[in-house]
CSV table of C-alpha atoms and ligand atoms in Angstrom, one decimal:
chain,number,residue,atom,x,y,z
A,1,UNK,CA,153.2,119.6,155.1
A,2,UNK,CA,155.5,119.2,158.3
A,3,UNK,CA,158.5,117.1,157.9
A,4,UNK,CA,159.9,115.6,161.1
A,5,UNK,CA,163.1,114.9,161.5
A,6,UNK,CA,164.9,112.2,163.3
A,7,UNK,CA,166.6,112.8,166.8
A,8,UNK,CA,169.7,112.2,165.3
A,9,UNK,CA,170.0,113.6,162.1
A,10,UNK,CA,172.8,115.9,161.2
A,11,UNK,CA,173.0,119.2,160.2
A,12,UNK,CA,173.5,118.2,156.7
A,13,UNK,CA,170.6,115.9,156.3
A,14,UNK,CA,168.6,118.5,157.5
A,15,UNK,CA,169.9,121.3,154.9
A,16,UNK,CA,169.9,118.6,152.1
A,17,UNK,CA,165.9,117.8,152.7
A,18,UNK,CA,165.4,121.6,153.0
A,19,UNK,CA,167.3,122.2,149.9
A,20,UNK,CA,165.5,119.4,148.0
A,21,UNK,CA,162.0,121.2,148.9
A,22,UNK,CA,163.0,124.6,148.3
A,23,UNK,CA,164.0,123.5,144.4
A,24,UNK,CA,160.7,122.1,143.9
A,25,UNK,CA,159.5,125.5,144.8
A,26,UNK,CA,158.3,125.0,148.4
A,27,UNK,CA,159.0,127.8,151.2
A,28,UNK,CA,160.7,126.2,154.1
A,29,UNK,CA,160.6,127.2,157.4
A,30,UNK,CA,163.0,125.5,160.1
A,31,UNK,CA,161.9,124.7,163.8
A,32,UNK,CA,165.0,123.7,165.4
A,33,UNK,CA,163.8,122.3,168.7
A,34,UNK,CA,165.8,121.0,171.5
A,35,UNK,CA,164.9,117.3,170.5
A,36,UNK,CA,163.9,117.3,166.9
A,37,UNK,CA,163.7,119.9,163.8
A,38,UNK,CA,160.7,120.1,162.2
A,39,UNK,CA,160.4,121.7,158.6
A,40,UNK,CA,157.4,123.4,157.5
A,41,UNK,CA,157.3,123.5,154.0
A,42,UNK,CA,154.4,125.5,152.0
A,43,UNK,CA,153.5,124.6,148.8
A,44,UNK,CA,151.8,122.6,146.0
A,45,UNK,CA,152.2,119.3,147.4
A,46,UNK,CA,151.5,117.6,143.9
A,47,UNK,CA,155.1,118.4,142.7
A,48,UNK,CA,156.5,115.9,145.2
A,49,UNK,CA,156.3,112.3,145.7
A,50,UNK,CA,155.5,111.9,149.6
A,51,UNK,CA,157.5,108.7,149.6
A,52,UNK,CA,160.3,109.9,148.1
A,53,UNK,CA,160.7,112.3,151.1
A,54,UNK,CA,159.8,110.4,153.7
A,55,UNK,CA,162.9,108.0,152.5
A,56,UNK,CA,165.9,110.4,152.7
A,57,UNK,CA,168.4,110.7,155.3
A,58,UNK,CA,167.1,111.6,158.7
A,59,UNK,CA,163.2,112.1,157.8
A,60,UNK,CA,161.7,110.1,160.4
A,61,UNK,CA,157.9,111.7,159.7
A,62,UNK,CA,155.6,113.5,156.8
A,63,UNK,CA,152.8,115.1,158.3
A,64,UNK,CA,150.1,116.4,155.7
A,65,UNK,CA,148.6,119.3,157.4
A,66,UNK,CA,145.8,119.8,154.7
A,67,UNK,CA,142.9,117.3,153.8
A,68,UNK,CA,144.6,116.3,150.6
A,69,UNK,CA,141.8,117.2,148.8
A,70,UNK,CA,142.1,121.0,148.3
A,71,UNK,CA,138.9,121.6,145.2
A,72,UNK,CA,136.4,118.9,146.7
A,73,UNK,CA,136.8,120.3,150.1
A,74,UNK,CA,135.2,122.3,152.6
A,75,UNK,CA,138.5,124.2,153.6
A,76,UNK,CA,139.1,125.9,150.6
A,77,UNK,CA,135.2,126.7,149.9
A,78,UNK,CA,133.0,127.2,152.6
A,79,UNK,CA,129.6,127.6,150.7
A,80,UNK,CA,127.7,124.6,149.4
A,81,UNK,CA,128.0,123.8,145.5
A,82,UNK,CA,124.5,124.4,143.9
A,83,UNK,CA,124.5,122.8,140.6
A,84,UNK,CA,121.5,124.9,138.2
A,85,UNK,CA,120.2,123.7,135.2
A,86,UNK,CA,118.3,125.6,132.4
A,87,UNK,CA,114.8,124.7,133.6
A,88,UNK,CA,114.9,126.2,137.8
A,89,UNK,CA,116.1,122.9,138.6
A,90,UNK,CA,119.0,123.0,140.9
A,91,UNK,CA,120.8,120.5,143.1
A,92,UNK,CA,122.7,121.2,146.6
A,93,UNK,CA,122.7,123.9,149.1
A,94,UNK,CA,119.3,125.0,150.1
A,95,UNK,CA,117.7,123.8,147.0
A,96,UNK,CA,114.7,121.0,147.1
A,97,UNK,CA,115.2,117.1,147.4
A,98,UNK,CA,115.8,115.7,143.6
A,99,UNK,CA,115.2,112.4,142.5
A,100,UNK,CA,116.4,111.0,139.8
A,101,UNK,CA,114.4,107.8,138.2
A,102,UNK,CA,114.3,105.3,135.5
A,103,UNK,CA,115.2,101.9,133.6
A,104,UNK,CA,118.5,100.3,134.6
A,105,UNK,CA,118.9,100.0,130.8
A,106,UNK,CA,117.2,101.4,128.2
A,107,UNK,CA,115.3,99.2,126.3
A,108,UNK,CA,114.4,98.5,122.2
A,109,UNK,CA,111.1,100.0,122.4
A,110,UNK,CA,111.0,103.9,122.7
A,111,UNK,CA,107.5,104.2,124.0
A,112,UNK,CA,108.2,101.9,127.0
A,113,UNK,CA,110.8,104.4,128.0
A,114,UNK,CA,108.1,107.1,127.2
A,115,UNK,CA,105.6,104.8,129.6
A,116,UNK,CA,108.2,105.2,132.6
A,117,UNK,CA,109.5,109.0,131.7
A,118,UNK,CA,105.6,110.1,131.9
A,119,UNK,CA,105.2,108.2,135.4
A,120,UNK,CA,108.6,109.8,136.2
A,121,UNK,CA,107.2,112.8,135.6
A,122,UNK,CA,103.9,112.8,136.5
A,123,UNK,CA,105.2,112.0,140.2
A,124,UNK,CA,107.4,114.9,140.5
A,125,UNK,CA,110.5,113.8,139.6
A,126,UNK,CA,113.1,115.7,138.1
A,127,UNK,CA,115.7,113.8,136.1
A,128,UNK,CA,115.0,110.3,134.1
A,129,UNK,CA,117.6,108.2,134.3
A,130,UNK,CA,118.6,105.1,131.9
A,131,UNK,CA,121.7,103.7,131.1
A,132,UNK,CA,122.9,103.3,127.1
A,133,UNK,CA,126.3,102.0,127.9
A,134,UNK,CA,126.3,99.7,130.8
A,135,UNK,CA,129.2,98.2,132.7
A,136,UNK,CA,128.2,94.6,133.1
A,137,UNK,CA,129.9,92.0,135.3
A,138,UNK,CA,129.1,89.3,132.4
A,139,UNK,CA,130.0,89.6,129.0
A,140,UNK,CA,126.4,87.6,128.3
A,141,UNK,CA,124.4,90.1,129.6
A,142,UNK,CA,123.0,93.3,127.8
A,143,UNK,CA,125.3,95.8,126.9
A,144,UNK,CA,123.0,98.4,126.1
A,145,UNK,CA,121.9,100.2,123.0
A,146,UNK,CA,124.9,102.7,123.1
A,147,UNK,CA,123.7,105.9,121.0
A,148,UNK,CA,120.6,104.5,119.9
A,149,UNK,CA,119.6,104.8,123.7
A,150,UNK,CA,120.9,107.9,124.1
A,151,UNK,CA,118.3,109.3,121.4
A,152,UNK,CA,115.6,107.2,123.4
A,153,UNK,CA,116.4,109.5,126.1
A,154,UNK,CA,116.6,113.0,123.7
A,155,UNK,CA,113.3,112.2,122.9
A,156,UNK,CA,111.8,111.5,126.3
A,157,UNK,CA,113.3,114.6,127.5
A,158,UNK,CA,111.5,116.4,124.8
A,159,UNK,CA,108.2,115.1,125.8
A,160,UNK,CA,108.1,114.9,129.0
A,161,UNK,CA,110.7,118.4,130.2
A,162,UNK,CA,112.5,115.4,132.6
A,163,UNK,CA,116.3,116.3,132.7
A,164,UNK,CA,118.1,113.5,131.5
A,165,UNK,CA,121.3,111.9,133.4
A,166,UNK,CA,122.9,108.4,131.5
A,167,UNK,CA,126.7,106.7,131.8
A,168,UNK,CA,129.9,107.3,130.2
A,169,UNK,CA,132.2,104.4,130.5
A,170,UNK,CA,134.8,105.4,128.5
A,171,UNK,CA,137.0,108.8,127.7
A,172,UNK,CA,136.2,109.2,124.1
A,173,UNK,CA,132.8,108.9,124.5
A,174,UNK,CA,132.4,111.4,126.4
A,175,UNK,CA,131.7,114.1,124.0
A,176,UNK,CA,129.0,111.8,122.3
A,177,UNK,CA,127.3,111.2,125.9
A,178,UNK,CA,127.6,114.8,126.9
A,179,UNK,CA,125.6,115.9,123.5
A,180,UNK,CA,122.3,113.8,124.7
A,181,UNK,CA,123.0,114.1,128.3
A,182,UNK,CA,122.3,116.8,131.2
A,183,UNK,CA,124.6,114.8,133.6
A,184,UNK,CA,127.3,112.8,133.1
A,185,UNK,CA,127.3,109.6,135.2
A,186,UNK,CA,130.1,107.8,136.1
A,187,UNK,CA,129.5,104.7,137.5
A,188,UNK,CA,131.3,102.4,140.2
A,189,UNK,CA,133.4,100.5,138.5
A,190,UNK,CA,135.0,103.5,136.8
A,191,UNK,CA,135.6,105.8,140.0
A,192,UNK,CA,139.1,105.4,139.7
A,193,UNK,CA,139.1,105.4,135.9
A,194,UNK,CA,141.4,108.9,135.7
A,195,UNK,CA,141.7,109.0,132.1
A,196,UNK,CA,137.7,109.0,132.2
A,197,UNK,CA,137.8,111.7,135.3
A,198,UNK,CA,139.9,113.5,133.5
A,199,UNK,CA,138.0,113.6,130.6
A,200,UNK,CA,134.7,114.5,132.0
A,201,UNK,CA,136.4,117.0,133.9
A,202,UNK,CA,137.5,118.7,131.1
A,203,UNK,CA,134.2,119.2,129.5
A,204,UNK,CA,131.4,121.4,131.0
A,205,UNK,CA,128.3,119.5,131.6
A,206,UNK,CA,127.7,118.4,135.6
A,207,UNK,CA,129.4,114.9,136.5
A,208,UNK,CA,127.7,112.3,139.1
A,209,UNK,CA,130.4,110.5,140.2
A,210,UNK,CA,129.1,107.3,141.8
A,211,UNK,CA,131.2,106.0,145.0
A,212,UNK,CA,133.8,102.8,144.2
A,213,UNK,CA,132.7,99.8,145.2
A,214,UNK,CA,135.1,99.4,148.0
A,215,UNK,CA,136.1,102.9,148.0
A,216,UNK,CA,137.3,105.2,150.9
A,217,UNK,CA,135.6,108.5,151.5
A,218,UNK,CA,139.1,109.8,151.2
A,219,UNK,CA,139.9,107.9,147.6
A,220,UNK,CA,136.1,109.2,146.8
A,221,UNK,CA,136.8,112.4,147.1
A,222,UNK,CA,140.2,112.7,145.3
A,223,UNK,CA,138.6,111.0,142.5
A,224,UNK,CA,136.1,113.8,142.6
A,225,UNK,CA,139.0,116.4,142.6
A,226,UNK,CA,140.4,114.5,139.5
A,227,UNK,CA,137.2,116.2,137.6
A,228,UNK,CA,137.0,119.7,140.0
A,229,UNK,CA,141.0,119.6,138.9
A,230,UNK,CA,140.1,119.4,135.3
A,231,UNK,CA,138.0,122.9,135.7
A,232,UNK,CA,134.7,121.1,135.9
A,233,UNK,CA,133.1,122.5,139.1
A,234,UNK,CA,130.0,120.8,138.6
A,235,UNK,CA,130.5,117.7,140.9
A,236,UNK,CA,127.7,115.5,142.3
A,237,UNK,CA,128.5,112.4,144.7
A,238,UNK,CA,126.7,109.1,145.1
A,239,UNK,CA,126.6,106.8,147.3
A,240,UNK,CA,125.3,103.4,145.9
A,241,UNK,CA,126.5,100.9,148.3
A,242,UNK,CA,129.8,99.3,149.1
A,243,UNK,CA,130.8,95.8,149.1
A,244,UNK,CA,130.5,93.8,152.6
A,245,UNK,CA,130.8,90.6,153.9
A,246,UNK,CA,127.4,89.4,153.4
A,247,UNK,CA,125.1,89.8,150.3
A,248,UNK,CA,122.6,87.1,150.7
A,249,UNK,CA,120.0,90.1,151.3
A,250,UNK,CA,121.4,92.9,150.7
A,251,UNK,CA,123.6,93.4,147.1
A,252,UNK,CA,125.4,95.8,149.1
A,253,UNK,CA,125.6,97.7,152.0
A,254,UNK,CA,124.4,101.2,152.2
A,255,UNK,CA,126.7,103.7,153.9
A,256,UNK,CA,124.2,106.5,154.6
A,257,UNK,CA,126.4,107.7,157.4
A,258,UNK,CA,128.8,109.3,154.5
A,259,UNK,CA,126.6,111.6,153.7
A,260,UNK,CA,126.8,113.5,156.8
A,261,UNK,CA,130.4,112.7,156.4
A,262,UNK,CA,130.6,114.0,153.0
A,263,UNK,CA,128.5,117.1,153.7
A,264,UNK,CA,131.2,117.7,156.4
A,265,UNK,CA,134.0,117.2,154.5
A,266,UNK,CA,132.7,118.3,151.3
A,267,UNK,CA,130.6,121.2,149.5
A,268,UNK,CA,129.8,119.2,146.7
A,269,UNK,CA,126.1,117.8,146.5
A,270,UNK,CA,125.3,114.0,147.6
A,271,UNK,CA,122.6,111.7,146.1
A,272,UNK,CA,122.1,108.2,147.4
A,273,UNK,CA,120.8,105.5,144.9
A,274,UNK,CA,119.1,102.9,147.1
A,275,UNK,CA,118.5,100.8,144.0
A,276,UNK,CA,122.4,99.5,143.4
A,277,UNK,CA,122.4,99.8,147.3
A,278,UNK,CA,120.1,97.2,148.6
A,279,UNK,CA,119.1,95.3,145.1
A,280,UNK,CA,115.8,94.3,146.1
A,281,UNK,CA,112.6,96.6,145.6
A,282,UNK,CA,111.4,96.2,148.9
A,283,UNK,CA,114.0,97.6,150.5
A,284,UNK,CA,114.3,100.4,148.8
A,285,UNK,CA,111.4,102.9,149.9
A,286,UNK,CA,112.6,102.6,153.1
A,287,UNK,CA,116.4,103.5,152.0
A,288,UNK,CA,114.7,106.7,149.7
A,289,UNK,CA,113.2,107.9,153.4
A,290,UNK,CA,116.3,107.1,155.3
A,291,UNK,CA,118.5,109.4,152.6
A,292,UNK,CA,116.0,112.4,153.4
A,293,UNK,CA,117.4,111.8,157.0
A,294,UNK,CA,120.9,111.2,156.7
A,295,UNK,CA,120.9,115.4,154.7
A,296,UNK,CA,121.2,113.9,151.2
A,297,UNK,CA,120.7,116.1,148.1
A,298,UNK,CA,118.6,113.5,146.4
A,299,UNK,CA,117.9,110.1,145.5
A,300,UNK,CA,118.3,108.1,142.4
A,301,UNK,CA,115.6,104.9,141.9
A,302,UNK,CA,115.2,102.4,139.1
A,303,UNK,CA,111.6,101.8,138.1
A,304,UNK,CA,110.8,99.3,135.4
A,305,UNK,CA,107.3,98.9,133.8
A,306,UNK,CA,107.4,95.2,134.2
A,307,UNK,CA,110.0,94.8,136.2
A,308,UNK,CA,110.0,90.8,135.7
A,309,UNK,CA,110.6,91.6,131.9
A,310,UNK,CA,114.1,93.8,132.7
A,311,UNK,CA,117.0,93.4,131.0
A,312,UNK,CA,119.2,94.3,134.0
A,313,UNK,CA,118.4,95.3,137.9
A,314,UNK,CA,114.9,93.9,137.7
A,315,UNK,CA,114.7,92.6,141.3
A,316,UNK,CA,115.6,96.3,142.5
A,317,UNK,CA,113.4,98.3,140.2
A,318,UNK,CA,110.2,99.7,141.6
A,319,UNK,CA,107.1,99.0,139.7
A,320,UNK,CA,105.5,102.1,138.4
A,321,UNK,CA,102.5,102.2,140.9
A,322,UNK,CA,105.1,101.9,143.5
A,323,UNK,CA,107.4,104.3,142.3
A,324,UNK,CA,104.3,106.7,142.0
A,325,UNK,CA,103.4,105.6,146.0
A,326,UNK,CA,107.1,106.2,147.5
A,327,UNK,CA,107.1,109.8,145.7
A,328,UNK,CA,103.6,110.6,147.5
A,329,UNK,CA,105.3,109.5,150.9
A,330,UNK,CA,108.4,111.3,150.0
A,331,UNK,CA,106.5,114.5,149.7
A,332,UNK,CA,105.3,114.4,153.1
A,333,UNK,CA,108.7,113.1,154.4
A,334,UNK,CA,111.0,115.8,153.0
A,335,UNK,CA,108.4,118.3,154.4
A,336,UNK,CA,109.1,116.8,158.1
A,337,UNK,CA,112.6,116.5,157.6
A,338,UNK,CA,112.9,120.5,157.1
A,339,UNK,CA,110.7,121.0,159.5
A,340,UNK,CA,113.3,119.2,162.2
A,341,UNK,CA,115.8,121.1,164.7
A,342,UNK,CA,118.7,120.2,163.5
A,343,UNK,CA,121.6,119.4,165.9
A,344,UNK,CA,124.2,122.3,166.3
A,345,UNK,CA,126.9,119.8,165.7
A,346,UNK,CA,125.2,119.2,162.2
A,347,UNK,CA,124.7,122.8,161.3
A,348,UNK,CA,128.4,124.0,162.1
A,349,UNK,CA,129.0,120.9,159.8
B,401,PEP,C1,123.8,102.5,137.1
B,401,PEP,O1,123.4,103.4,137.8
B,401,PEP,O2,123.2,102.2,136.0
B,401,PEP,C2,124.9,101.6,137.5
B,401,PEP,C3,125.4,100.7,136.7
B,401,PEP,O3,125.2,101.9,138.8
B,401,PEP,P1,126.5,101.5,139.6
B,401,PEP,O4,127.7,102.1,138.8
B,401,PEP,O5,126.3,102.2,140.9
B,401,PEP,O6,126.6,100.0,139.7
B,402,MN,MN1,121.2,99.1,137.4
């Protein structure tokens, strides 16, 4: 980082801010200039509060002169993150368009799960998703089946070879979730939950962290490098809508433009969940096309087998035919979309 100085700060002030940097293990380097110094000072930024700096004697500026977030970034790692899983399936990089797809919740009967996992499936999906613990707004409303649910989804992964991604909501959980589980999910309420990040960061399957629900791409990604931090390198991101001002027809509003943003910024993979986006069904086949353009990784999708019956998200969960009709187009669109010159701006992304 590059401290200022003020115009008029002494020779002393100047020394003592040096001095304090240089204990905390920071190389200093002085640039005495005819108006200003400036001080350079090289180090791990973490062992100094900012705003402890920025208020001693004669600091007039603190200049960060690195994107603060050194893991997620693409400055410190250049190559994309490709996440692989046991069965060829991999996400990020060069590696095909996933989709991830299933109930909101999952549900008391195991062979209606089994009903959607085989459609899943037999469209060319890749992972089944369902959640077991939700994070709902009311207190009323299903809470899910907890680990029940989570051997629901064991045993539709044995049947049906779908990898399996579900929610952890709280830290000491997460060893429980990660036993069932081929991805950890962490949903939008808990972005900037950092005992949880911390937790799924310290254990070694891959983590989807889903964007905060008014969160900036920059508090995004150093919740990310909470779990990269950890020594979990495995880091998805999802974008699933933000809060705007308006939600009479849309539940939220999709940002697809962070993805390019995030691809730019970022190495680690992006999926965009059109589902907890828009929160109506018919506005989500269009979103799943509109992720293939915007460079996403992948999509996630909830699909219900009556979606009318639901216990949560029913209004935005595809019905199986149409789940099985937006994977036919989606074929054909990812197949344009690599076929597509893509800008030189995008590539040197
Ligand atoms: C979910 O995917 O089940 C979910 C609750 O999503 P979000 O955290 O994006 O609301
Ligand atoms: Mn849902």
């Amino acid at each position: 980082m590059i401290i200022v100085m003020k115009a008029t700060a002494t020779e002393n002030q100047i020394e003592t801010v040096a001095k304090r940097l240089q204990d905390l293990g920071f190389k200093t380097i002085l640039n005495r200039g005819d108006v200003m110094t400036v001080i350079a000072a090289i180090g791990d930024k973490r062992l100094i509060e900012t705003e402890s700096l920025e208020s001693m004697e004669g600091v007039k500026q603190i200049l960060p002169i690195q994107e603060p977030f050194k893991m997620a970034g693409r400055e410190a790692h250049p190559q994309d993150t490709v996440i692989r899983f046991n069965n060829g399936v991999s996400i990020g990089g060069n590696s095909n368009f996933v989709v991830m797809a299933g109930p909101c919740s999952i549900e008391s009967d195991p062979n209606l799960l089994f009903q959607i996992a085989d459609t899943v499936k037999a469209s060319g999906a890749q992972f089944l998703r369902g959640g077991a613990f939700k994070p709902r707004t009311s207190p009323y409303d299903f809470q899910g089946l907890e680990e029940e649910g989570l051997k629901q989804l064991a045993a539709a992964r044995e049947r049906t070879g779908l990898l399996v991604i579900t929610e952890v909501m709280d830290s000491q959980e997460v060893p429980l979730v990660a036993e069932y589980s081929d991805i950890l999910q962490v949903g939008t309420r808990n972005m900037q939950n950092f005992k949880l990040l911390k937790a799924v960061g310290r254990q070694n399957k891959p983590v989807m962290l889903k964007r905060g629900l008014s969160a900036t791409v920059r508090e995004f990604l150093l919740a990310a490098e909470h779990i990269l931090y950890q020594g979990n390198e495995q880091v998805i991101l999802c974008e699933r809508g933000i809060r705007g001002y308006d939600n009479t027809f849309t539940r939220n509003v999709l940002d697809l433009a962070i993805v390019p943003v995030l691809k730019r910024t970022s190495h680690l993979p992006v999926i965009v969940d059109p589902s907890h986006a828009t929160g109506h069904r018919y506005l989500v086949p269009p979103m799943v096309n509109a992720s293939v353009f915007s460079g996403a990784d992948g999509v996630m999708m909830e699909v219900h087998y009556d979606p009318d019956k639901a216990l949560s998200d029913g209004a935005q969960s595809l019905t199986l035919d149409q789940f099985k009709a937006v994977m036919e187009n989606l074929n054909k669109v990812t197949a344009f979309y690599k076929e597509l010159k893509q800008p030189e701006c995008l590539i040197n992304a």
